Coordinates of C-alpha atoms and ligand atoms in Angstrom, one line a residue:
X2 CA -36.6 17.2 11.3
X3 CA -32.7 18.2 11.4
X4 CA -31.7 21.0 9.1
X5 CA -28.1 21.2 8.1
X6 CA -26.5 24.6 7.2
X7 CA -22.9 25.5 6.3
X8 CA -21.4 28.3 8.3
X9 CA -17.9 27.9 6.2
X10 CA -15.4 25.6 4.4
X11 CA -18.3 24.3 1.7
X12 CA -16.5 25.4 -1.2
X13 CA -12.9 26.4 0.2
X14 CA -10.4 24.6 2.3
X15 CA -10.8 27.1 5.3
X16 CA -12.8 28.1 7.6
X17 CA -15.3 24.5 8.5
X18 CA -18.0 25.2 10.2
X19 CA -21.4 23.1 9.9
X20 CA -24.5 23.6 12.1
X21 CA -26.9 21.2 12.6
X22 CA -30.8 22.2 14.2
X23 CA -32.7 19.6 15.9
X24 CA -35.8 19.5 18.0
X25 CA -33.2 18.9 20.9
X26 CA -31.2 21.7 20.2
X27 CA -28.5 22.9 17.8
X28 CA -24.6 21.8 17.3
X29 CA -22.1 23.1 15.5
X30 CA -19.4 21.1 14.3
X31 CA -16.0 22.6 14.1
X32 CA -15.5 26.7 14.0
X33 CA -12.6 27.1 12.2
X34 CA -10.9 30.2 10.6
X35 CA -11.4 31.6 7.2
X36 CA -7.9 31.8 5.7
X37 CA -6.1 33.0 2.6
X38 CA -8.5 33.8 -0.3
X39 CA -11.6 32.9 1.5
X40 CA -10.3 35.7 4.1
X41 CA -11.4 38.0 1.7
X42 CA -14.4 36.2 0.6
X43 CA -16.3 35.3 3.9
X44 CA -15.7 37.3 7.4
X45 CA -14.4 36.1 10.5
X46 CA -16.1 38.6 12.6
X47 CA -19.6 38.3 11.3
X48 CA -20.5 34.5 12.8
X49 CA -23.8 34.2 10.1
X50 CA -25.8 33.2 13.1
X51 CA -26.2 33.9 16.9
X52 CA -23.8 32.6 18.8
X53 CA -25.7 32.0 21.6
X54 CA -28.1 29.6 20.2
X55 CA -25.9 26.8 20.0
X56 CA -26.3 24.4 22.0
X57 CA -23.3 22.2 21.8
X58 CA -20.0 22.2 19.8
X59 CA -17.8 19.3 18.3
X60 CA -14.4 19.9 17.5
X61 CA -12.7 17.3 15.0
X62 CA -9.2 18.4 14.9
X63 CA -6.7 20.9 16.2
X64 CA -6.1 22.8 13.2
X65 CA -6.8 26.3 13.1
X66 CA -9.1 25.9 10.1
X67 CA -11.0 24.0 11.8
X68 CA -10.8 26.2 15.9
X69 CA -10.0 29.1 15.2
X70 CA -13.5 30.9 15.3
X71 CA -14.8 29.1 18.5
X72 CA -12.6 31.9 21.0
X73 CA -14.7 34.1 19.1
X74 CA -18.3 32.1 19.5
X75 CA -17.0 32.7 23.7
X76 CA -16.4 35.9 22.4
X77 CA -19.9 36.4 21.6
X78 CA -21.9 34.9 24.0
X79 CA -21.5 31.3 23.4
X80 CA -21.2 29.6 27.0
X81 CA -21.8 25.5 25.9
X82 CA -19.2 23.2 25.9
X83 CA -16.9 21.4 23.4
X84 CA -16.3 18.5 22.6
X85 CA -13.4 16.1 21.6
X86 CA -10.1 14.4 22.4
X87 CA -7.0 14.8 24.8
X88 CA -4.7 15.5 21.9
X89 CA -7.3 17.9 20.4
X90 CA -7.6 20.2 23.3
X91 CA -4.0 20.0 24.3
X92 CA -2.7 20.8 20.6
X93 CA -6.0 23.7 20.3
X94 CA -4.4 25.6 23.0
X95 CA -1.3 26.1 21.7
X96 CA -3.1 26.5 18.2
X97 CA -4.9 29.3 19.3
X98 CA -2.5 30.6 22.0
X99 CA 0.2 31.0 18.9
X100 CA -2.4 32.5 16.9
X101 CA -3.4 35.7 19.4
X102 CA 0.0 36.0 20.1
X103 CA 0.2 36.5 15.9
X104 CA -2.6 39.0 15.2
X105 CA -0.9 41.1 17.8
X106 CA 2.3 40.8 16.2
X107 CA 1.7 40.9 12.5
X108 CA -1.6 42.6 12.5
X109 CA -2.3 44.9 15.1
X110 CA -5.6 45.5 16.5
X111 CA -7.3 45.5 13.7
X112 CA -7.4 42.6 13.0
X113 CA -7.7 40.9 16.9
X114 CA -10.4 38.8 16.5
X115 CA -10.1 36.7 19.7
X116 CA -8.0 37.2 23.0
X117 CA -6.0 34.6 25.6
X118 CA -8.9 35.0 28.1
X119 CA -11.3 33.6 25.2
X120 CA -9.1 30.9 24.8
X121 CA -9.1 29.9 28.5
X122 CA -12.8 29.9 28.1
X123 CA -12.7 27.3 25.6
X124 CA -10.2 25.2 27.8
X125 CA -12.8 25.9 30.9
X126 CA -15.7 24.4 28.7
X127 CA -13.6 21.3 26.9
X128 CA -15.2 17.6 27.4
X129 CA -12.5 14.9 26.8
X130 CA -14.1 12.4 24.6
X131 CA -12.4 8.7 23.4
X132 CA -12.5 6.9 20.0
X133 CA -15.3 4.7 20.0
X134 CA -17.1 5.8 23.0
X135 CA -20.7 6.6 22.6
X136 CA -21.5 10.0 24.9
X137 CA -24.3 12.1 25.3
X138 CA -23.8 15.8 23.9
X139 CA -27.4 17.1 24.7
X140 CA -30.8 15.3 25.5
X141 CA -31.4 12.4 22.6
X142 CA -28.0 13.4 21.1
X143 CA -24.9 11.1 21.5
X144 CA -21.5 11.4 19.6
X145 CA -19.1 9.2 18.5
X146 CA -15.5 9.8 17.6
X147 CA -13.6 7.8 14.9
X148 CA -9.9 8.3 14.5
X149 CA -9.4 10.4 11.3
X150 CA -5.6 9.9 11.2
X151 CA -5.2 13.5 10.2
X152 CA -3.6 15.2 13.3
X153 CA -2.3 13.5 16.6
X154 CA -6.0 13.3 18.1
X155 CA -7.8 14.1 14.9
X156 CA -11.3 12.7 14.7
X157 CA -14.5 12.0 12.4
X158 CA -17.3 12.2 14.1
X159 CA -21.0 10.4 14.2
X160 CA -23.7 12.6 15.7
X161 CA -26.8 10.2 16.4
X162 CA -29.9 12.1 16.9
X163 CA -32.7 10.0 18.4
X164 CA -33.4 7.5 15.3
X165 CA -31.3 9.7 12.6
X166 CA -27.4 9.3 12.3
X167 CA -25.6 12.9 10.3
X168 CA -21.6 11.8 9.7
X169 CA -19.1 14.2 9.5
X170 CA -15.5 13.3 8.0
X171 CA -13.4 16.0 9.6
X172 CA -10.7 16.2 7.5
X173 CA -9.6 12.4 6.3
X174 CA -6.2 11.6 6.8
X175 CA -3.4 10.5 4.0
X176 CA -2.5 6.6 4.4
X177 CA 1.3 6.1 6.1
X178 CA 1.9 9.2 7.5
X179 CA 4.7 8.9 9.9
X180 CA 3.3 8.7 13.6
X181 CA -0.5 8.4 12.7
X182 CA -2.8 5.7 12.2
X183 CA -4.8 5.2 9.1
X184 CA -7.8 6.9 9.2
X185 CA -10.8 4.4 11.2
X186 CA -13.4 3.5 8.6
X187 CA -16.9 3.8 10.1
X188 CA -20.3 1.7 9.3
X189 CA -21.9 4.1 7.9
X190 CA -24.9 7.0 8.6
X191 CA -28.0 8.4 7.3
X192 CA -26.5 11.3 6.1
X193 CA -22.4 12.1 5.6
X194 CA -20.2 15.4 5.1
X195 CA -17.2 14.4 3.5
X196 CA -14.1 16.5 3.0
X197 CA -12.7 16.6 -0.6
X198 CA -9.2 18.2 -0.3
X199 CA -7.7 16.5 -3.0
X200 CA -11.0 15.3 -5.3
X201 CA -8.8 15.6 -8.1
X202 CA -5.6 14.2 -7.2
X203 CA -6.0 10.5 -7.7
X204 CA -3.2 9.0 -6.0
X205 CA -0.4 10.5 -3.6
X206 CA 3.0 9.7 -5.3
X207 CA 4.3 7.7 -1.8
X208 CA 8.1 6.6 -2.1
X209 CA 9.1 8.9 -4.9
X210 CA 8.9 11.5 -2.8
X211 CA 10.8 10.7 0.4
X212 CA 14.2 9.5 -2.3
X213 CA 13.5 13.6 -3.8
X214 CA 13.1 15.4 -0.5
X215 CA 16.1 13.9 1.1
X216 CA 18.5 14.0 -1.9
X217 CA 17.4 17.8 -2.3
X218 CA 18.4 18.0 1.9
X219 CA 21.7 16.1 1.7
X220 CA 23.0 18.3 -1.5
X221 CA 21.7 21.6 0.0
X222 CA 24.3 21.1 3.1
X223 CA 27.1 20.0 1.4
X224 CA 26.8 22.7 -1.2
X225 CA 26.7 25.0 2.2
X226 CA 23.5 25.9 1.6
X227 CA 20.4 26.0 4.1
X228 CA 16.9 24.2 4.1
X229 CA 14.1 26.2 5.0
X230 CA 11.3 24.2 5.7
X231 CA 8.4 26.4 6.5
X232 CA 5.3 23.9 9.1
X233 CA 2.9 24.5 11.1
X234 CA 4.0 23.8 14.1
X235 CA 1.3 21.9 15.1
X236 CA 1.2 18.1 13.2
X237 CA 2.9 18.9 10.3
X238 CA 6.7 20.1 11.9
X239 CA 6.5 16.5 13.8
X240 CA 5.7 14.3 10.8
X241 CA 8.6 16.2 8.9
X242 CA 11.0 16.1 12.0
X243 CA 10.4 12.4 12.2
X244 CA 11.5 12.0 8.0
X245 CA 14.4 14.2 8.9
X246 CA 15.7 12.1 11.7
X247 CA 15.6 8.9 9.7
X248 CA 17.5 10.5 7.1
X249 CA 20.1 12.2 9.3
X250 CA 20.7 8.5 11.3
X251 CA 20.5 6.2 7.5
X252 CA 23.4 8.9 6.5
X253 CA 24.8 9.8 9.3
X254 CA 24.7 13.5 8.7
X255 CA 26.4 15.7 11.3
X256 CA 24.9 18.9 10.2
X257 CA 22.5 20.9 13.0
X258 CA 18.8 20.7 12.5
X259 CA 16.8 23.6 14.1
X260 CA 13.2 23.8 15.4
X261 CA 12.5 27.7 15.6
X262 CA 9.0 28.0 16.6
X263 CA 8.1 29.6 20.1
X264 CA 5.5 26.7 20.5
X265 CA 6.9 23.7 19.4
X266 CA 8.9 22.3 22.6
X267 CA 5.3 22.1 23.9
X268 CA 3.5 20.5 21.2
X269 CA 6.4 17.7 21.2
X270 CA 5.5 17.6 25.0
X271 CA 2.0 17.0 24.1
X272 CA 3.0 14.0 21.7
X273 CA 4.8 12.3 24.6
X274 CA 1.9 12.5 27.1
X275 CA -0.6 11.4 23.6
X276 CA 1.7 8.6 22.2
X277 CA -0.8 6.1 23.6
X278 CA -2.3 7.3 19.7
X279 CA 1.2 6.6 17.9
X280 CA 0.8 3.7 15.3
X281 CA 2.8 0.7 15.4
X282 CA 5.9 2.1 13.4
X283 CA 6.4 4.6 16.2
X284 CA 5.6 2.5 19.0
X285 CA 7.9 0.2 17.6
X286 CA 10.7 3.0 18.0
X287 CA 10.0 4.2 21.2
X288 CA 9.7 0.9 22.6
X289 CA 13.2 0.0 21.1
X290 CA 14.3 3.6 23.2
X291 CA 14.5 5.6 19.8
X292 CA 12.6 8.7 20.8
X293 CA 11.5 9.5 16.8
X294 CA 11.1 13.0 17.5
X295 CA 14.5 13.5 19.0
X296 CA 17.9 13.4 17.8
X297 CA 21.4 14.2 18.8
X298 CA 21.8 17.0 16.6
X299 CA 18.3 18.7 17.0
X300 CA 18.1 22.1 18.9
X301 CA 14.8 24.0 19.6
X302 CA 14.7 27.6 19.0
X303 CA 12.5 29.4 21.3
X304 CA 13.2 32.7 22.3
X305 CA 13.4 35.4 19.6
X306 CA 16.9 36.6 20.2
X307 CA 17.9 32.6 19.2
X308 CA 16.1 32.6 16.4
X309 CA 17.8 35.6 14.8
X310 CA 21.3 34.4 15.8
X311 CA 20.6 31.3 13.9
X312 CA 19.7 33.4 11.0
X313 CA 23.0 35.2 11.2
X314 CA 24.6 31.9 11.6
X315 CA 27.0 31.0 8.2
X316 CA 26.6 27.4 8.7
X317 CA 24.9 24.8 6.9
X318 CA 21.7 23.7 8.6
X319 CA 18.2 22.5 8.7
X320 CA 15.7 24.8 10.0
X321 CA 12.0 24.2 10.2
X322 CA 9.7 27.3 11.3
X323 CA 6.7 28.0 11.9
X324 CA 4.5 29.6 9.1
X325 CA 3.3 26.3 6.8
X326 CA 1.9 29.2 4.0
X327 CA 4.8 32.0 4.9
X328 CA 1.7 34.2 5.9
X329 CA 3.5 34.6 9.5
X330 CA 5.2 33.1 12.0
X331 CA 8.6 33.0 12.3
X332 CA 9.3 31.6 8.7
X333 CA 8.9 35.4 7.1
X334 CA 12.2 36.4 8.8
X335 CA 14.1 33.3 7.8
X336 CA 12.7 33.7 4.3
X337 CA 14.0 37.6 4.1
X338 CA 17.5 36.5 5.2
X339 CA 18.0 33.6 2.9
X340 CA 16.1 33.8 -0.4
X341 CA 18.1 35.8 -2.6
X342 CA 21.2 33.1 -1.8
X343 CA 21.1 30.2 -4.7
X344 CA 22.8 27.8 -2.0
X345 CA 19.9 27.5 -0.2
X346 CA 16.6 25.7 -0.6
X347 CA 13.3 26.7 0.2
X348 CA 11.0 23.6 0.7
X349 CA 7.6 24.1 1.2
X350 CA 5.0 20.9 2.6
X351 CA 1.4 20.4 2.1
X352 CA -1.2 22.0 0.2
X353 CA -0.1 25.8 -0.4
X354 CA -3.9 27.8 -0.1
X355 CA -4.5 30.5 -3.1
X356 CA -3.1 33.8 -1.8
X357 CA -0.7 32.9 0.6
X358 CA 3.5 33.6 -0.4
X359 CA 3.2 30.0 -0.4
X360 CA 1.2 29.6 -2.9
X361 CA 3.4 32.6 -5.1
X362 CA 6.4 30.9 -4.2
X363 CA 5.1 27.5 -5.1
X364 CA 3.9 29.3 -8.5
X365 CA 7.7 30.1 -9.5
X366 CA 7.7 33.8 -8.4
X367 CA 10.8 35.5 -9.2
X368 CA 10.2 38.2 -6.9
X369 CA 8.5 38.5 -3.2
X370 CA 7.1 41.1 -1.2
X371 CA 7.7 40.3 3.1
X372 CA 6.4 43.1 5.0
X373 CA 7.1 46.2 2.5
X374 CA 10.4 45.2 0.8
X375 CA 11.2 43.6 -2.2
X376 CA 13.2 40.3 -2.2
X377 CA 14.7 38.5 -5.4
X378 CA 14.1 34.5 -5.3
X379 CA 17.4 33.2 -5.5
X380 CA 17.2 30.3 -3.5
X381 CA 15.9 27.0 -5.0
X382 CA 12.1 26.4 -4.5
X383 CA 10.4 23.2 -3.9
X384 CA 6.7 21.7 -3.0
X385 CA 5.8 18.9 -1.6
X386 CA 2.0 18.7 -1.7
X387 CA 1.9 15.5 -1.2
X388 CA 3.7 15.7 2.3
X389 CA -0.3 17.1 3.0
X390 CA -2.4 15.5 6.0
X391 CA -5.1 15.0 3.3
X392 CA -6.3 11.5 1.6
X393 CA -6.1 11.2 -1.8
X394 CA -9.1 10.6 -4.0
X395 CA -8.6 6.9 -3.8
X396 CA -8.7 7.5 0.2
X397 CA -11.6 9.3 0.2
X398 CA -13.6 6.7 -1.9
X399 CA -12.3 3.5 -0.5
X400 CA -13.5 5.3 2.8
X401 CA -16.9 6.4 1.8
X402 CA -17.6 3.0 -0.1
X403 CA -16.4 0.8 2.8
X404 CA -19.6 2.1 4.5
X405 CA -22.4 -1.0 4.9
X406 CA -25.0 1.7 5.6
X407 CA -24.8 3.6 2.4
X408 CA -26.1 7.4 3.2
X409 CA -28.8 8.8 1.7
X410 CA -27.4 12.1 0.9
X411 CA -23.3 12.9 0.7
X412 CA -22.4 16.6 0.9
X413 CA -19.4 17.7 -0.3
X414 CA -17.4 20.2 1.7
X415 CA -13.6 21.3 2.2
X416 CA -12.2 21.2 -1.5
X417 CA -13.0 23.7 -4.6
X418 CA -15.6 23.0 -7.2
X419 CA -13.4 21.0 -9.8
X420 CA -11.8 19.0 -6.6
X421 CA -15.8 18.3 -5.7
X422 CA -16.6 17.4 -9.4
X423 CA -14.0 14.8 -10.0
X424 CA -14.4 13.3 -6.2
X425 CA -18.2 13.0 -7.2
X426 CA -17.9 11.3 -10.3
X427 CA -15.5 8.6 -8.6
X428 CA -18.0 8.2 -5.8
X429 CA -20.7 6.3 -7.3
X430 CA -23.1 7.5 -5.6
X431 CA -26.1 9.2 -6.9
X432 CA -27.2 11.2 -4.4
X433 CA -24.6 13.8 -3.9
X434 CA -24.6 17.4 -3.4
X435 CA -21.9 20.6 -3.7
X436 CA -22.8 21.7 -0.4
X437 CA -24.1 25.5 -0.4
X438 CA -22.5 28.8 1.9
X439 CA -25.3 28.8 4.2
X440 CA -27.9 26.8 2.5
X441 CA -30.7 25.2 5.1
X442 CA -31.0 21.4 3.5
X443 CA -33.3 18.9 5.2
X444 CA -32.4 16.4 6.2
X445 CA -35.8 13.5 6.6
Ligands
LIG509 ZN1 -6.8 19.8 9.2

């Protein structure tokens, strides 16, 4: 009999881990870090189970909610592999590589939790793995990979164990996002874990939102002001960068537009050698020699002593920066310079977790704390949740009831209670459960 247990992101947006136990031997899928409110909640040092008994590890996506803990599981003791795509692996390593280089930085020792020679473990132990290829993971196990069109290499993925099929969504992708696919719909398993981000949210608003985010760009600069758009760098700064560039060629803006993230000449890198996973909008571009992640005026910002002279710059500009939730990165310093000045916007992308500056500054907060000072919000604020990687309720459904083979059981993981409770009542299905914190369910 398998037994399914949840090791983190069950009833928070951070932190996915799920374990499954088999007679052939245990795998975990994802590893990712807690973040944000769950920090507090669950640890990232204390695994909940031994390390050392898993057999095998499948990783859907690059994010670090999602990777962050397997340096750790290296850390202590694991020593199996991991598997998943190119793009995965390629955009994990700079993931993780960004992210030891920021607990050193911002947090100090205390707070370490995995080092660059854990990380080159993981690398040592990756298996590259295609969409839609069947491959054996452990003795009567096989995987299957199902493009989630989340993240450049994103994937849901089907574990088949001897006669028994477990499904796990990964985290589903929202429909047109620039560069990605739409998010592969599958035939169905015996049992499914589906993510439920945005349970609540019905429908993404689609073209509204492009006509708001650009006006708000093109009157920032010619008021003199400068856009701060804090993104991670990974996914999130290229989908944005690819908006910007059609809106700086339709207008044929002039003004400088700044990529200050140590990483991110690398991750763009990575897109080039991966745009073999581009969808047909993109490939259009690059076959008609429009590079859509490149543009005259574009500059990347790598080393620290640019990034400040660009804050000290008086121009108008565009900067994007690393630190999606303003917990880190380079963002924080862009953010101390330029928020008490009314000229400038602040515009923040995706879904802002509780008890991040984020999430404050997304709340209307009239005064921040960065570091220990104290900064008046002058600048104008805006949020874009809906520039998220995540589905929309509709998504979610239209993929879950597309399955022919109907699951037996759906758990619900990655979304809060009332995001779980509204995606449940729209599912129609009558067997579904608010997956439990380290619960053992059975699965027959
Ligand atoms: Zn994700």
């Amino acid at each position: 009999m398998i037994k399914y247990i949840n090791y983190g992101g069950a009833d928070g947006v951070t932190g996915a881990c799920h374990m499954l136990n088999t007679e052939f031997g245990n795998i975990l899928l994802d590893c990712g870090l807690f973040q944000g409110r769950d920090r507090k909640i669950y640890s990232n040092l204390e695994m909940y189970f031994d390390p050392r008994e898993v057999d095998a590890v499948v990783l859907s996506h690059a994010h670090i909610d999602h990777c962050g803990r397997i340096p750790i599981l290296y850390e202590m003791g694991y020593r199996g592999k991991v598997y998943g795509t190119e793009a995965t692996k390629l955009l994990s390593e700079i993931v993780l590589e960004e992210s030891s280089k920021i607990f050193e930085e911002f947090s100090g020792e205390s707070y370490k939790l995995f080092n660059l020679e854990n990380v080159q473990m993981f690398l040592d132990n990756y298996v590259k793995v295609d969409y839609g290829k069947t491959t054996k993971i452990l003795d009567n196990v096989f995987i299957e990979l199902f493009d989630a069109g989340h993240l450049l290499g994103s994937a849901s993925i089907l574990v088949k164990i001897k006669d028994k099929s477990v499904f796990y969504s990964g985290d589903i992708g929202k429909l047109n996002t620039p560069i990605l696919k739409d998010p592969e719909k599958i035939t169905g398993a015996d049992y499914a874990i589906i993510e439920s981000t945005y349970g609540s949210l019905e429908k993404h608003e689609s073209n509204e939102f492009f006509d708001e985010f650009k006006n708000i760009i093109i009157n920032t600069l010619k008021r003199g002001g400068k856009c701060i758009i804090p993104s991670s760098t990974v996914g999130k700064m290229q989908e944005i960068l690819y908006l910007i560039n059609d809106i700086f060629e339709e207008n044929d803006l002039k003004y400088k537009v700044y990529i200050d993230s140590p990483m991110s000449s690398k991750v763009v890198d990575i897109y080039e050698k991966c745009k073999y996973l581009y969808d047909e909008d993109a490939q259009e571009k690059l076959n008609n020699g429009d590079n859509p992640l490149d543009f005259t005026n574009l500059n990347y910002i790598i080393t620290k002593e640019e990034s400040i002279e660009i804050q000290e710059n008086e121009e108008p500009y565009v900067v994007l920066s690393a630190g999606g939730m303003c917990e880190g990165g380079r963002v924080i310093y862009h953010l101390r310079k330029q928020i008490d000045n009314p000229k400038n916007s602040i515009i923040l992308v995706g879904n802002q977790v509780h008890g991040t500056l984020g999430c404050r500054l997304s709340k209307g907060s009239k005064e921040i704390k960065i570091f220990k000072d104290k900064f008046k919000v002058k600048a104008e604020i805006y949020n874009f949740p809906s520039l998220s990687g995540h589905g929309d309720r509709n998504t979610i459904v239209d993929y879950v009831c597309s399955m022919n083979k109907k699951p037996k059981k759906i758990f619900l993981v990655h979304g809060d209670r009332k995001n779980q409770m509204d995606l449940r009542e729209n599912l129609n299905f009558k067997n579904v459960e608010y997956t439990k914190f380290l619960k053992r369910y059975e699965l027959k």
